[in-house]
Short mmCIF file of C-alpha atoms in Angstrom, two decimals:
data_model
loop_
_atom_site.label_atom_id
_atom_site.label_comp_id
_atom_site.label_asym_id
_atom_site.label_seq_id
_atom_site.Cartn_x
_atom_site.Cartn_y
_atom_site.Cartn_z
CA LYS X 1430 -152.17 108.41 -14.43
CA ALA X 1431 -150.93 105.87 -12.22
CA ILE X 1432 -149.54 102.15 -13.31
CA ASP X 1433 -151.90 98.99 -12.94
CA LYS X 1434 -149.88 97.81 -9.23
CA GLN X 1435 -150.96 94.12 -9.96
CA LEU X 1436 -149.66 94.83 -14.15
CA TYR X 1437 -145.87 96.78 -12.68
CA ASP X 1438 -145.70 93.39 -9.33
CA LYS X 1439 -145.98 90.86 -12.20
CA ALA X 1440 -142.94 92.20 -14.72
CA LYS X 1441 -141.31 93.09 -11.97
CA GLU X 1442 -141.92 89.02 -10.66
CA PHE X 1443 -140.53 88.00 -14.14
CA TYR X 1444 -138.04 90.03 -15.21
CA GLU X 1445 -136.85 89.02 -11.63
CA GLU X 1446 -137.12 85.04 -12.16
CA ALA X 1447 -135.16 86.03 -15.65
CA PHE X 1448 -132.51 88.08 -14.69
CA TYR X 1449 -131.84 85.11 -11.71
CA ARG X 1450 -131.78 82.26 -14.17
CA SER X 1451 -129.22 84.22 -16.15
CA LEU X 1452 -127.67 84.99 -13.31
CA PHE X 1453 -126.98 81.21 -12.19
CA ILE X 1454 -125.46 80.75 -15.56
CA GLY X 1455 -122.58 83.35 -15.42
CA ALA X 1456 -122.21 82.23 -11.62
CA GLU X 1457 -122.29 78.43 -12.43
CA ASN X 1458 -119.22 79.00 -14.38
CA SER X 1459 -118.99 76.48 -16.56
CA VAL X 1460 -122.30 77.52 -19.41
CA GLY X 1461 -123.45 73.91 -18.41
CA PHE X 1462 -120.07 71.65 -19.67
CA HIS X 1463 -121.38 69.28 -17.43
CA ASN X 1464 -125.41 69.02 -18.97
CA PRO X 1465 -125.61 71.45 -21.86
CA PRO X 1466 -129.81 70.55 -22.43
CA GLU X 1467 -129.62 72.22 -18.54
CA ALA X 1468 -127.45 75.13 -19.26
CA LEU X 1469 -129.69 75.74 -22.01
CA ARG X 1470 -133.78 74.80 -20.33
CA ILE X 1471 -132.39 77.45 -18.51
CA LEU X 1472 -130.95 80.00 -20.13
CA GLY X 1473 -134.17 79.31 -22.43
CA ASP X 1474 -136.75 79.84 -19.14
CA SER X 1475 -134.91 82.76 -19.31
CA ILE X 1476 -135.79 84.95 -21.92
CA ALA X 1477 -138.83 83.91 -22.05
CA PHE X 1478 -139.67 85.47 -18.25
CA GLY X 1479 -138.00 87.94 -19.65
CA SER X 1480 -140.07 88.64 -23.01
CA ARG X 1481 -142.75 88.12 -20.22
CA ALA X 1482 -142.18 90.87 -17.98
CA GLU X 1483 -141.51 92.86 -20.90
CA ALA X 1484 -144.77 92.65 -22.41
CA TYR X 1485 -146.59 93.16 -18.29
CA LEU X 1486 -144.98 96.14 -18.57
CA ARG X 1487 -145.29 97.72 -21.79
CA GLN X 1488 -149.10 96.51 -21.31
CA ALA X 1489 -149.14 98.39 -17.73
CA LEU X 1490 -147.25 101.46 -19.06
CA THR X 1491 -150.29 102.01 -21.95
CA LYS X 1492 -152.79 101.30 -20.03
CA ALA X 1493 -151.14 104.20 -18.48
CA GLY X 1494 -150.41 106.09 -21.37
CA VAL X 1495 -147.54 106.26 -21.84
CA ASP X 1496 -146.74 106.09 -24.90
CA ILE X 1497 -143.84 103.66 -25.86
CA PRO X 1498 -141.56 103.50 -28.08
CA LEU X 1499 -141.02 100.33 -30.68
CA LYS X 1500 -136.87 100.33 -30.40
CA VAL X 1501 -136.08 102.17 -27.42
CA ASP X 1502 -132.37 103.67 -27.34
CA LEU X 1503 -130.42 102.74 -24.80
CA GLU X 1504 -127.39 105.80 -26.01
CA ILE X 1505 -124.75 102.86 -24.69
CA MET X 1506 -122.33 105.44 -26.57
CA LYS X 1507 -122.72 108.02 -22.97
CA TYR X 1508 -121.46 104.92 -21.05
CA VAL X 1509 -118.73 103.44 -22.58
CA ASP X 1510 -116.96 106.38 -23.96
CA GLN X 1511 -114.97 108.55 -21.98
CA ARG X 1512 -115.81 105.68 -19.27
CA GLY X 1513 -114.25 105.42 -15.74
CA SER X 1514 -112.32 108.37 -12.99
CA LYS X 1515 -109.30 107.53 -15.94
CA LYS X 1516 -111.90 109.14 -18.94
CA LEU X 1517 -111.38 105.21 -21.06
CA PRO X 1518 -112.01 105.83 -25.08
CA PHE X 1519 -114.91 103.41 -26.58
CA ASP X 1520 -112.82 101.39 -29.00
CA PRO X 1521 -113.82 100.07 -31.51
CA LYS X 1522 -111.23 97.51 -31.45
CA VAL X 1523 -113.17 95.20 -29.35
CA GLU X 1524 -116.30 95.47 -29.94
CA ILE X 1525 -118.10 92.36 -29.69
CA LYS X 1526 -120.00 92.65 -33.32
CA ASP X 1527 -123.42 90.67 -34.33
CA PRO X 1528 -121.53 87.64 -37.08
CA TYR X 1529 -125.30 87.18 -38.30
CA GLY X 1530 -127.11 89.91 -38.80
CA LEU X 1531 -129.88 89.45 -36.47
CA GLN X 1532 -129.78 92.35 -34.11
CA GLU X 1533 -131.10 94.56 -36.77
CA LYS X 1534 -134.40 92.15 -37.83
CA PHE X 1535 -135.05 92.52 -34.37
CA PHE X 1536 -136.14 96.31 -34.39
#
């Protein structure tokens, strides 16, 4: 089956809204120094748009008969080990770990 273009376009639109809000906070470079509540509002909006984008895309894929796993394995080690022209190895000492274990609760 083909993907519902209307759902896909909606997912893309919401993804872009999420991306630009996140990008703005990074580019603004003060992480809301002058107005932290506004920075948090923008980041919250980014999360909301991103979540809605994922929901629309999952809906479109399901409608097209694609079985979507609950957890999508990004295979991060493919990209962090032996990277670049110098084939730099993965260094666990510089890995930023979730100090509270919250990420595990999402899956």
